[in-house]
């Protein structure tokens, strides 16, 4: 029997899923597939919280599929080898998948598409995780935007809610009838993490503009891991927004802005967007870096953020900006070190957003904070957590002897950062 395969990756939902919807609209029966990519898994700790989340989401989708007489096919290995294996097991007519714009995914999908096309199998990449993808929001001269505000204005001028509505219910009668056991975490060499992904909420969004900067207020949506792994579609979220949710929408546009930056300028993965900033002589002191990672800098807001990250896989956006600035400016540690640490820990880790925001904080990015804008971690605390509600929650020993003295003096560190940045930029000859 001929089957179509819907290859799930960062789109872990059965509702309003473009690739699945398209596959089910077709004639041949549809088998959902997830490949636990051994190249990605080998970089992760045994109790990685993202993997636990992915596995839990696949398991609950599998329960739904079982009710409809079908099930997920899960495989573990290198994607190309898995596809060779699948073609031996099934008579595959077509493969549907939602596009992923990260460099690794683009390369992987190109290789798989070439392999399938050699075998005469149709490959259907679909747009799903964004409203506008790579080349849909461009300047009038056809070049990509590198500044956020004009990108946002163009995005908004092109956006018509009626064209981006969630998809109608899919025809699940067309699922492939089968009963396959899921791979469990142990089969993959992993254990369940104690860290869990919070459900998202749009309740607070009404007051988002006022509340979003106060980490004690719980005033943001917690959407990020859900958008990252596609447990909800961006269309569903935007449909639920009200006309006064412009600030919230603009954050979703930041997400797409950084995605298209990564797509058009993949060199940002290892280089500063603005090359003159790759001349900065970072101090890169490992002991300082470890104190930052552990939340032992002696600056309460920085330490609260890092401890929140280590314990929960999440950190409030305001605090992310403060800790990132502190690492690059106060400690003069390369933004790439901080970016890599966040990549290990964040539940919502997304290459484009993480890279874009780190480069923003370091002042090296496309539309970055100017390098001489150095957050004062004490003033930030006074302004955004003056009653220490957030800070005390994560820094339990704040007033105890065990809490360290500030590891650097703010004024001295600020001056050192300014002169080091200036020296680097002035030495640029490119
Ligand atoms: C140094 C640093 C690193 C970051 N790394 C990541 C990352 O790896 N993954 C990630 O999703 N976000 C990242 N962010 C952006 C932001 O901090 C998170 O998206 C946000 O805190 C997630 O919480 P929320 O869903 O409650 O956000 P909300 O404030 O409710 O925002 C709603 C959604 O808008 C998007 N969004 C909001 N702010 C940004 C932003 N600055 N850039 C891009 N998208 C945004 C996210 O999808 C978010 O879920 C980073 C920010 C900084 C300063």
GROMACS .gro file of C-alpha atoms and ligand atoms in nm:
model
  483
    1UNK     CA    1   0.000   0.000   0.000
    2UNK     CA    2   0.130   0.344  -0.092
    3UNK     CA    3   0.176   0.591   0.193
    4UNK     CA    4   0.249   0.958   0.228
    5UNK     CA    5   0.472   1.048   0.516
    6UNK     CA    6   0.432   1.362   0.722
    7UNK     CA    7   0.770   1.431   0.879
    8UNK     CA    8   0.726   1.627   1.204
    9UNK     CA    9   1.014   1.834   1.341
   10UNK     CA   10   0.938   2.164   1.517
   11UNK     CA   11   0.562   2.147   1.462
   12UNK     CA   12   0.441   1.910   1.734
   13UNK     CA   13   0.065   1.938   1.696
   14UNK     CA   14  -0.213   1.772   1.500
   15UNK     CA   15  -0.430   2.084   1.468
   16UNK     CA   16  -0.356   2.365   1.224
   17UNK     CA   17  -0.042   2.194   1.101
   18UNK     CA   18   0.016   2.285   0.736
   19UNK     CA   19   0.221   1.983   0.628
   20UNK     CA   20  -0.014   1.737   0.798
   21UNK     CA   21  -0.318   1.914   0.659
   22UNK     CA   22  -0.179   1.905   0.304
   23UNK     CA   23  -0.078   1.541   0.337
   24UNK     CA   24  -0.422   1.439   0.465
   25UNK     CA   25  -0.590   1.621   0.178
   26UNK     CA   26  -0.408   1.387  -0.058
   27UNK     CA   27  -0.517   1.040  -0.177
   28UNK     CA   28  -0.267   0.808  -0.015
   29UNK     CA   29  -0.282   0.721   0.354
   30UNK     CA   30  -0.069   0.937   0.582
   31UNK     CA   31   0.186   0.806   0.830
   32UNK     CA   32   0.322   1.063   1.081
   33UNK     CA   33   0.696   1.035   1.143
   34UNK     CA   34   0.940   1.180   1.396
   35UNK     CA   35   1.314   1.118   1.371
   36UNK     CA   36   1.516   1.159   1.690
   37UNK     CA   37   1.823   1.292   1.513
   38UNK     CA   38   2.133   1.126   1.662
   39UNK     CA   39   2.351   1.418   1.547
   40UNK     CA   40   2.145   1.656   1.763
   41UNK     CA   41   2.092   1.415   2.053
   42UNK     CA   42   2.460   1.344   2.100
   43UNK     CA   43   2.514   1.706   2.212
   44UNK     CA   44   2.252   1.688   2.488
   45UNK     CA   45   2.277   1.586   2.856
   46UNK     CA   46   2.099   1.262   2.953
   47UNK     CA   47   1.811   1.446   3.121
   48UNK     CA   48   1.769   1.723   2.865
   49UNK     CA   49   1.443   1.902   2.937
   50UNK     CA   50   1.373   1.985   2.571
   51UNK     CA   51   1.395   1.621   2.474
   52UNK     CA   52   1.161   1.523   2.758
   53UNK     CA   53   0.916   1.786   2.635
   54UNK     CA   54   0.937   1.671   2.273
   55UNK     CA   55   0.888   1.311   2.381
   56UNK     CA   56   0.588   1.397   2.599
   57UNK     CA   57   0.426   1.594   2.316
   58UNK     CA   58   0.479   1.310   2.068
   59UNK     CA   59   0.334   1.064   2.320
   60UNK     CA   60   0.020   1.271   2.363
   61UNK     CA   61  -0.020   1.311   1.988
   62UNK     CA   62   0.025   0.936   1.960
   63UNK     CA   63  -0.262   0.883   2.202
   64UNK     CA   64  -0.482   1.094   1.971
   65UNK     CA   65  -0.360   0.905   1.665
   66UNK     CA   66  -0.428   0.571   1.834
   67UNK     CA   67  -0.790   0.677   1.888
   68UNK     CA   68  -0.808   0.725   1.512
   69UNK     CA   69  -0.654   0.383   1.442
   70UNK     CA   70  -0.310   0.513   1.354
   71UNK     CA   71   0.015   0.590   1.533
   72UNK     CA   72   0.341   0.780   1.514
   73UNK     CA   73   0.641   0.615   1.355
   74UNK     CA   74   0.943   0.716   1.566
   75UNK     CA   75   1.300   0.646   1.459
   76UNK     CA   76   1.642   0.720   1.606
   77UNK     CA   77   1.945   0.788   1.390
   78UNK     CA   78   2.092   1.007   1.125
   79UNK     CA   79   1.805   1.141   0.907
   80UNK     CA   80   1.942   1.031   0.572
   81UNK     CA   81   2.009   0.677   0.696
   82UNK     CA   82   1.663   0.666   0.850
   83UNK     CA   83   1.508   0.764   0.519
   84UNK     CA   84   1.695   0.479   0.347
   85UNK     CA   85   1.554   0.245   0.611
   86UNK     CA   86   1.199   0.381   0.575
   87UNK     CA   87   1.200   0.333   0.198
   88UNK     CA   88   1.283  -0.035   0.256
   89UNK     CA   89   0.989  -0.070   0.495
   90UNK     CA   90   0.720   0.138   0.319
   91UNK     CA   91   0.607   0.212  -0.034
   92UNK     CA   92   0.636   0.591  -0.002
   93UNK     CA   93   0.463   0.810  -0.256
   94UNK     CA   94   0.522   1.156  -0.109
   95UNK     CA   95   0.679   1.328   0.190
   96UNK     CA   96   0.534   1.639   0.353
   97UNK     CA   97   0.717   1.854   0.604
   98UNK     CA   98   0.704   2.206   0.743
   99UNK     CA   99   1.004   2.417   0.655
  100UNK     CA  100   1.275   2.494   0.906
  101UNK     CA  101   1.505   2.785   0.821
  102UNK     CA  102   1.809   2.713   1.040
  103UNK     CA  103   2.134   2.635   0.858
  104UNK     CA  104   2.158   2.276   0.985
  105UNK     CA  105   1.795   2.204   0.894
  106UNK     CA  106   1.830   2.360   0.548
  107UNK     CA  107   2.129   2.138   0.473
  108UNK     CA  108   1.957   1.827   0.611
  109UNK     CA  109   1.640   1.889   0.414
  110UNK     CA  110   1.833   1.956   0.094
  111UNK     CA  111   2.010   1.622   0.128
  112UNK     CA  112   1.690   1.434   0.207
  113UNK     CA  113   1.504   1.607  -0.079
  114UNK     CA  114   1.782   1.510  -0.323
  115UNK     CA  115   1.776   1.150  -0.199
  116UNK     CA  116   1.397   1.122  -0.225
  117UNK     CA  117   1.386   1.285  -0.565
  118UNK     CA  118   1.637   1.027  -0.695
  119UNK     CA  119   1.387   0.762  -0.586
  120UNK     CA  120   1.105   0.945  -0.763
  121UNK     CA  121   0.933   1.048  -0.439
  122UNK     CA  122   0.767   1.387  -0.419
  123UNK     CA  123   0.889   1.619  -0.145
  124UNK     CA  124   0.651   1.892  -0.023
  125UNK     CA  125   0.804   2.161   0.199
  126UNK     CA  126   0.535   2.384   0.354
  127UNK     CA  127   0.544   2.724   0.523
  128UNK     CA  128   0.410   2.686   0.875
  129UNK     CA  129   0.612   2.826   1.165
  130UNK     CA  130   0.594   3.188   1.055
  131UNK     CA  131   0.347   3.429   0.901
  132UNK     CA  132   0.605   3.557   0.652
  133UNK     CA  133   0.904   3.346   0.562
  134UNK     CA  134   1.255   3.414   0.437
  135UNK     CA  135   1.189   3.618   0.121
  136UNK     CA  136   0.839   3.745   0.186
  137UNK     CA  137   0.927   4.067   0.366
  138UNK     CA  138   1.197   4.241   0.166
  139UNK     CA  139   1.297   4.600   0.099
  140UNK     CA  140   1.172   4.758  -0.222
  141UNK     CA  141   1.507   4.680  -0.383
  142UNK     CA  142   1.459   4.310  -0.304
  143UNK     CA  143   1.724   4.302  -0.032
  144UNK     CA  144   1.659   4.176   0.322
  145UNK     CA  145   1.592   4.421   0.602
  146UNK     CA  146   1.861   4.455   0.866
  147UNK     CA  147   1.680   4.711   1.081
  148UNK     CA  148   1.379   4.600   1.281
  149UNK     CA  149   1.141   4.899   1.260
  150UNK     CA  150   1.115   4.919   0.878
  151UNK     CA  151   1.089   4.537   0.872
  152UNK     CA  152   0.800   4.556   1.117
  153UNK     CA  153   0.627   4.830   0.918
  154UNK     CA  154   0.653   4.630   0.597
  155UNK     CA  155   0.538   4.314   0.778
  156UNK     CA  156   0.232   4.497   0.914
  157UNK     CA  157   0.151   4.656   0.578
  158UNK     CA  158   0.150   4.310   0.417
  159UNK     CA  159  -0.041   4.136   0.692
  160UNK     CA  160  -0.405   4.058   0.632
  161UNK     CA  161  -0.562   3.857   0.914
  162UNK     CA  162  -0.801   3.681   0.675
  163UNK     CA  163  -0.513   3.536   0.477
  164UNK     CA  164  -0.343   3.390   0.781
  165UNK     CA  165  -0.625   3.219   0.964
  166UNK     CA  166  -0.576   2.879   1.126
  167UNK     CA  167  -0.651   2.592   0.887
  168UNK     CA  168  -0.989   2.422   0.889
  169UNK     CA  169  -1.007   2.080   1.058
  170UNK     CA  170  -0.803   1.817   0.876
  171UNK     CA  171  -0.945   1.497   0.732
  172UNK     CA  172  -0.806   1.241   0.976
  173UNK     CA  173  -0.987   0.956   0.800
  174UNK     CA  174  -0.693   0.953   0.567
  175UNK     CA  175  -0.444   0.839   0.832
  176UNK     CA  176  -0.248   0.520   0.771
  177UNK     CA  177  -0.402   0.244   0.986
  178UNK     CA  178  -0.127   0.092   1.196
  179UNK     CA  179  -0.015   0.018   1.548
  180UNK     CA  180   0.352   0.089   1.614
  181UNK     CA  181   0.515   0.126   1.956
  182UNK     CA  182   0.679   0.459   2.026
  183UNK     CA  183   1.047   0.470   2.110
  184UNK     CA  184   1.072   0.567   2.475
  185UNK     CA  185   1.329   0.799   2.632
  186UNK     CA  186   1.530   0.502   2.765
  187UNK     CA  187   1.554   0.355   2.412
  188UNK     CA  188   1.714   0.683   2.314
  189UNK     CA  189   1.960   0.673   2.607
  190UNK     CA  190   1.784   0.954   2.796
  191UNK     CA  191   1.597   0.999   3.122
  192UNK     CA  192   1.301   1.219   3.206
  193UNK     CA  193   1.389   1.571   3.317
  194UNK     CA  194   1.245   1.720   3.634
  195UNK     CA  195   1.212   2.055   3.451
  196UNK     CA  196   0.877   2.105   3.286
  197UNK     CA  197   0.750   2.348   3.023
  198UNK     CA  198   0.480   2.577   3.161
  199UNK     CA  199   0.160   2.607   2.961
  200UNK     CA  200   0.132   2.940   2.784
  201UNK     CA  201  -0.129   3.203   2.860
  202UNK     CA  202  -0.266   3.497   2.669
  203UNK     CA  203  -0.455   3.626   2.974
  204UNK     CA  204  -0.188   3.873   3.077
  205UNK     CA  205  -0.137   4.006   2.729
  206UNK     CA  206  -0.402   4.273   2.778
  207UNK     CA  207  -0.166   4.448   3.018
  208UNK     CA  208   0.144   4.332   2.839
  209UNK     CA  209   0.280   4.674   2.753
  210UNK     CA  210   0.288   4.776   3.120
  211UNK     CA  211   0.368   4.443   3.283
  212UNK     CA  212   0.614   4.273   3.052
  213UNK     CA  213   0.922   4.438   3.200
  214UNK     CA  214   0.864   4.335   3.560
  215UNK     CA  215   0.996   3.986   3.621
  216UNK     CA  216   0.798   3.944   3.945
  217UNK     CA  217   0.466   4.008   3.769
  218UNK     CA  218   0.430   3.699   3.550
  219UNK     CA  219   0.317   3.943   3.283
  220UNK     CA  220   0.436   3.760   2.972
  221UNK     CA  221   0.288   3.470   2.781
  222UNK     CA  222   0.541   3.184   2.827
  223UNK     CA  223   0.478   3.109   2.464
  224UNK     CA  224   0.838   3.076   2.355
  225UNK     CA  225   0.895   2.699   2.397
  226UNK     CA  226   0.552   2.636   2.245
  227UNK     CA  227   0.634   2.839   1.937
  228UNK     CA  228   0.979   2.680   1.928
  229UNK     CA  229   0.844   2.326   1.918
  230UNK     CA  230   0.521   2.413   1.742
  231UNK     CA  231   0.280   2.288   2.008
  232UNK     CA  232   0.070   2.585   1.901
  233UNK     CA  233   0.067   2.760   1.565
  234UNK     CA  234   0.157   3.126   1.527
  235UNK     CA  235  -0.169   3.168   1.329
  236UNK     CA  236  -0.375   3.052   1.627
  237UNK     CA  237  -0.196   3.296   1.855
  238UNK     CA  238  -0.234   3.592   1.624
  239UNK     CA  239  -0.602   3.514   1.570
  240UNK     CA  240  -0.658   3.539   1.946
  241UNK     CA  241  -0.495   3.882   1.977
  242UNK     CA  242  -0.709   4.188   2.007
  243UNK     CA  243  -0.650   4.512   1.827
  244UNK     CA  244  -0.485   4.664   2.137
  245UNK     CA  245  -0.223   4.390   2.151
  246UNK     CA  246   0.012   4.575   1.918
  247UNK     CA  247   0.312   4.553   2.150
  248UNK     CA  248   0.270   4.180   2.185
  249UNK     CA  249   0.239   4.139   1.810
  250UNK     CA  250   0.556   4.339   1.766
  251UNK     CA  251   0.741   4.079   1.978
  252UNK     CA  252   0.619   3.806   1.745
  253UNK     CA  253   0.753   4.017   1.460
  254UNK     CA  254   1.094   4.034   1.634
  255UNK     CA  255   1.088   3.655   1.619
  256UNK     CA  256   1.038   3.661   1.242
  257UNK     CA  257   1.291   3.943   1.203
  258UNK     CA  258   1.568   3.734   1.360
  259UNK     CA  259   1.461   3.428   1.162
  260UNK     CA  260   1.506   3.610   0.835
  261UNK     CA  261   1.837   3.760   0.954
  262UNK     CA  262   1.970   3.409   1.020
  263UNK     CA  263   1.839   3.289   0.684
  264UNK     CA  264   2.001   3.570   0.485
  265UNK     CA  265   2.316   3.608   0.694
  266UNK     CA  266   2.401   3.258   0.822
  267UNK     CA  267   2.753   3.382   0.904
  268UNK     CA  268   2.604   3.536   1.223
  269UNK     CA  269   2.618   3.188   1.376
  270UNK     CA  270   2.990   3.234   1.429
  271UNK     CA  271   3.062   3.599   1.346
  272UNK     CA  272   2.945   3.937   1.463
  273UNK     CA  273   2.687   4.080   1.223
  274UNK     CA  274   2.905   4.391   1.210
  275UNK     CA  275   3.257   4.266   1.139
  276UNK     CA  276   3.429   4.559   1.308
  277UNK     CA  277   3.316   4.416   1.641
  278UNK     CA  278   3.512   4.098   1.584
  279UNK     CA  279   3.821   4.299   1.675
  280UNK     CA  280   3.724   4.329   2.042
  281UNK     CA  281   3.981   4.173   2.272
  282UNK     CA  282   3.758   3.976   2.506
  283UNK     CA  283   3.907   3.889   2.844
  284UNK     CA  284   3.735   3.549   2.843
  285UNK     CA  285   3.830   3.465   3.200
  286UNK     CA  286   3.699   3.113   3.272
  287UNK     CA  287   3.659   3.168   3.645
  288UNK     CA  288   3.453   3.481   3.585
  289UNK     CA  289   3.245   3.293   3.330
  290UNK     CA  290   3.176   3.012   3.578
  291UNK     CA  291   3.064   3.261   3.843
  292UNK     CA  292   2.825   3.414   3.592
  293UNK     CA  293   2.690   3.070   3.493
  294UNK     CA  294   2.632   2.974   3.856
  295UNK     CA  295   2.469   3.306   3.950
  296UNK     CA  296   2.748   3.402   4.191
  297UNK     CA  297   2.844   3.745   4.058
  298UNK     CA  298   2.730   3.942   4.364
  299UNK     CA  299   2.488   4.142   4.148
  300UNK     CA  300   2.145   4.024   4.270
  301UNK     CA  301   1.949   4.067   3.947
  302UNK     CA  302   2.214   3.891   3.741
  303UNK     CA  303   2.234   3.609   3.993
  304UNK     CA  304   1.855   3.575   4.016
  305UNK     CA  305   1.833   3.541   3.637
  306UNK     CA  306   2.108   3.283   3.611
  307UNK     CA  307   1.967   3.079   3.899
  308UNK     CA  308   1.620   3.093   3.744
  309UNK     CA  309   1.769   2.970   3.417
  310UNK     CA  310   1.963   2.688   3.582
  311UNK     CA  311   1.665   2.568   3.784
  312UNK     CA  312   1.381   2.612   3.534
  313UNK     CA  313   1.519   2.650   3.180
  314UNK     CA  314   1.351   2.990   3.160
  315UNK     CA  315   1.454   3.349   3.229
  316UNK     CA  316   1.246   3.663   3.201
  317UNK     CA  317   1.332   3.877   2.897
  318UNK     CA  318   1.429   4.189   3.096
  319UNK     CA  319   1.666   3.979   3.304
  320UNK     CA  320   1.807   3.806   2.993
  321UNK     CA  321   1.906   4.151   2.869
  322UNK     CA  322   2.069   4.239   3.201
  323UNK     CA  323   2.270   3.916   3.235
  324UNK     CA  324   2.379   3.924   2.870
  325UNK     CA  325   2.497   4.284   2.896
  326UNK     CA  326   2.677   4.204   3.222
  327UNK     CA  327   2.866   3.914   3.065
  328UNK     CA  328   2.977   4.103   2.754
  329UNK     CA  329   3.039   4.445   2.904
  330UNK     CA  330   3.117   4.404   3.275
  331UNK     CA  331   3.314   4.083   3.236
  332UNK     CA  332   3.428   4.134   2.875
  333UNK     CA  333   3.343   3.777   2.785
  334UNK     CA  334   3.266   3.694   2.422
  335UNK     CA  335   2.891   3.695   2.352
  336UNK     CA  336   2.936   3.354   2.187
  337UNK     CA  337   3.015   3.201   2.528
  338UNK     CA  338   2.694   3.336   2.674
  339UNK     CA  339   2.497   3.236   2.369
  340UNK     CA  340   2.627   2.879   2.396
  341UNK     CA  341   2.539   2.862   2.766
  342UNK     CA  342   2.184   2.981   2.696
  343UNK     CA  343   2.161   2.728   2.412
  344UNK     CA  344   2.235   2.449   2.660
  345UNK     CA  345   1.986   2.565   2.920
  346UNK     CA  346   1.691   2.746   2.761
  347UNK     CA  347   1.372   2.548   2.704
  348UNK     CA  348   1.288   2.797   2.429
  349UNK     CA  349   1.635   2.788   2.276
  350UNK     CA  350   1.606   2.899   1.918
  351UNK     CA  351   1.919   2.973   1.718
  352UNK     CA  352   1.784   3.282   1.543
  353UNK     CA  353   1.633   3.450   1.851
  354UNK     CA  354   1.920   3.357   2.078
  355UNK     CA  355   2.189   3.470   1.837
  356UNK     CA  356   2.001   3.788   1.744
  357UNK     CA  357   1.939   3.886   2.104
  358UNK     CA  358   2.292   3.808   2.221
  359UNK     CA  359   2.435   4.016   1.940
  360UNK     CA  360   2.188   4.289   2.031
  361UNK     CA  361   2.307   4.287   2.392
  362UNK     CA  362   2.675   4.277   2.297
  363UNK     CA  363   2.625   4.565   2.052
  364UNK     CA  364   2.759   4.355   1.763
  365UNK     CA  365   2.427   4.278   1.593
  366UNK     CA  366   2.232   4.416   1.300
  367UNK     CA  367   1.998   4.643   1.492
  368UNK     CA  368   2.180   4.635   1.822
  369UNK     CA  369   2.192   4.849   2.131
  370UNK     CA  370   2.489   5.088   2.083
  371UNK     CA  371   2.798   4.943   2.249
  372UNK     CA  372   2.828   5.237   2.487
  373UNK     CA  373   2.484   5.165   2.630
  374UNK     CA  374   2.582   4.960   2.931
  375UNK     CA  375   2.307   4.839   3.159
  376UNK     CA  376   2.367   4.926   3.522
  377UNK     CA  377   2.259   4.607   3.702
  378UNK     CA  378   2.187   4.796   4.024
  379UNK     CA  379   1.968   5.056   3.854
  380UNK     CA  380   1.790   4.783   3.658
  381UNK     CA  381   1.709   4.612   3.987
  382UNK     CA  382   1.574   4.934   4.139
  383UNK     CA  383   1.362   5.002   3.835
  384UNK     CA  384   1.221   4.659   3.759
  385UNK     CA  385   1.227   4.467   4.088
  386UNK     CA  386   1.248   4.733   4.354
  387UNK     CA  387   1.078   4.520   4.618
  388UNK     CA  388   1.313   4.232   4.538
  389UNK     CA  389   1.023   3.992   4.493
  390UNK     CA  390   1.171   3.823   4.186
  391UNK     CA  391   1.528   3.848   4.312
  392UNK     CA  392   1.460   3.695   4.652
  393UNK     CA  393   1.270   3.409   4.494
  394UNK     CA  394   1.584   3.293   4.315
  395UNK     CA  395   1.858   3.430   4.541
  396UNK     CA  396   1.754   3.283   4.872
  397UNK     CA  397   2.081   3.375   5.043
  398UNK     CA  398   2.066   3.743   4.942
  399UNK     CA  399   2.126   3.880   5.291
  400UNK     CA  400   2.341   3.596   5.416
  401UNK     CA  401   2.710   3.569   5.466
  402UNK     CA  402   2.731   3.313   5.184
  403UNK     CA  403   2.617   3.568   4.925
  404UNK     CA  404   2.925   3.704   4.744
  405UNK     CA  405   3.042   4.063   4.716
  406UNK     CA  406   3.009   4.215   4.365
  407UNK     CA  407   3.280   4.046   4.155
  408UNK     CA  408   3.356   4.370   3.968
  409UNK     CA  409   3.301   4.733   4.050
  410UNK     CA  410   3.032   4.871   3.817
  411UNK     CA  411   3.203   5.202   3.739
  412UNK     CA  412   3.543   5.049   3.675
  413UNK     CA  413   3.397   4.767   3.464
  414UNK     CA  414   3.198   5.016   3.260
  415UNK     CA  415   3.506   5.223   3.181
  416UNK     CA  416   3.704   4.911   3.096
  417UNK     CA  417   3.432   4.796   2.855
  418UNK     CA  418   3.411   5.134   2.684
  419UNK     CA  419   3.785   5.154   2.628
  420UNK     CA  420   3.815   4.791   2.513
  421UNK     CA  421   3.529   4.828   2.263
  422UNK     CA  422   3.670   5.158   2.138
  423UNK     CA  423   4.017   5.014   2.097
  424UNK     CA  424   3.880   4.717   1.902
  425UNK     CA  425   3.667   4.927   1.670
  426UNK     CA  426   3.950   5.173   1.606
  427UNK     CA  427   4.184   4.890   1.508
  428UNK     CA  428   3.941   4.763   1.244
  429UNK     CA  429   4.088   4.791   0.899
  430UNK     CA  430   3.835   4.591   0.696
  431LIG     C1  431   2.014   3.724   2.549
  431LIG     C2  432   1.876   3.678   2.505
  431LIG     C3  433   1.858   3.551   2.452
  431LIG     C4  434   1.732   3.509   2.407
  431LIG     N1  435   1.718   3.381   2.357
  431LIG     C5  436   1.597   3.342   2.310
  431LIG     C6  437   1.578   3.210   2.257
  431LIG     O1  438   1.672   3.131   2.246
  431LIG     N2  439   1.452   3.176   2.215
  431LIG     C7  440   1.348   3.263   2.222
  431LIG     O2  441   1.236   3.226   2.183
  431LIG     N3  442   1.363   3.387   2.270
  431LIG     C8  443   1.483   3.430   2.315
  431LIG     N4  444   1.497   3.556   2.367
  431LIG     C9  445   1.383   3.651   2.355
  431LIG    C10  446   1.290   3.660   2.476
  431LIG     O3  447   1.363   3.673   2.595
  431LIG    C11  448   1.199   3.537   2.489
  431LIG     O4  449   1.134   3.510   2.368
  431LIG    C12  450   1.091   3.563   2.597
  431LIG     O5  451   1.150   3.597   2.719
  431LIG    C13  452   1.008   3.437   2.612
  431LIG     O6  453   0.912   3.454   2.712
  431LIG     P1  454   0.759   3.474   2.675
  431LIG     O7  455   0.718   3.368   2.576
  431LIG     O8  456   0.684   3.483   2.802
  431LIG     O9  457   0.766   3.612   2.600
  431LIG     P2  458   0.653   3.717   2.563
  431LIG    O10  459   0.703   3.848   2.614
  431LIG    O11  460   0.520   3.674   2.606
  431LIG    O12  461   0.664   3.727   2.404
  431LIG    C14  462   0.582   3.648   2.317
  431LIG    C15  463   0.668   3.582   2.213
  431LIG    O13  464   0.731   3.679   2.130
  431LIG    C16  465   0.860   3.631   2.091
  431LIG     N5  466   0.962   3.723   2.143
  431LIG    C17  467   0.953   3.803   2.250
  431LIG     N6  468   1.065   3.877   2.265
  431LIG    C18  469   1.147   3.840   2.164
  431LIG    C19  470   1.277   3.879   2.125
  431LIG     N7  471   1.346   3.973   2.192
  431LIG     N8  472   1.333   3.818   2.018
  431LIG    C20  473   1.266   3.725   1.947
  431LIG     N9  474   1.141   3.684   1.979
  431LIG    C21  475   1.083   3.741   2.086
  431LIG    C22  476   0.877   3.493   2.152
  431LIG    O14  477   0.837   3.398   2.057
  431LIG    C23  478   0.782   3.500   2.269
  431LIG    O15  479   0.736   3.374   2.309
  431LIG    C24  480   1.623   3.599   2.413
  431LIG    C25  481   1.642   3.727   2.467
  431LIG    C26  482   1.766   3.767   2.513
  431LIG    C27  483   1.783   3.907   2.567
   0.00000   0.00000   0.00000
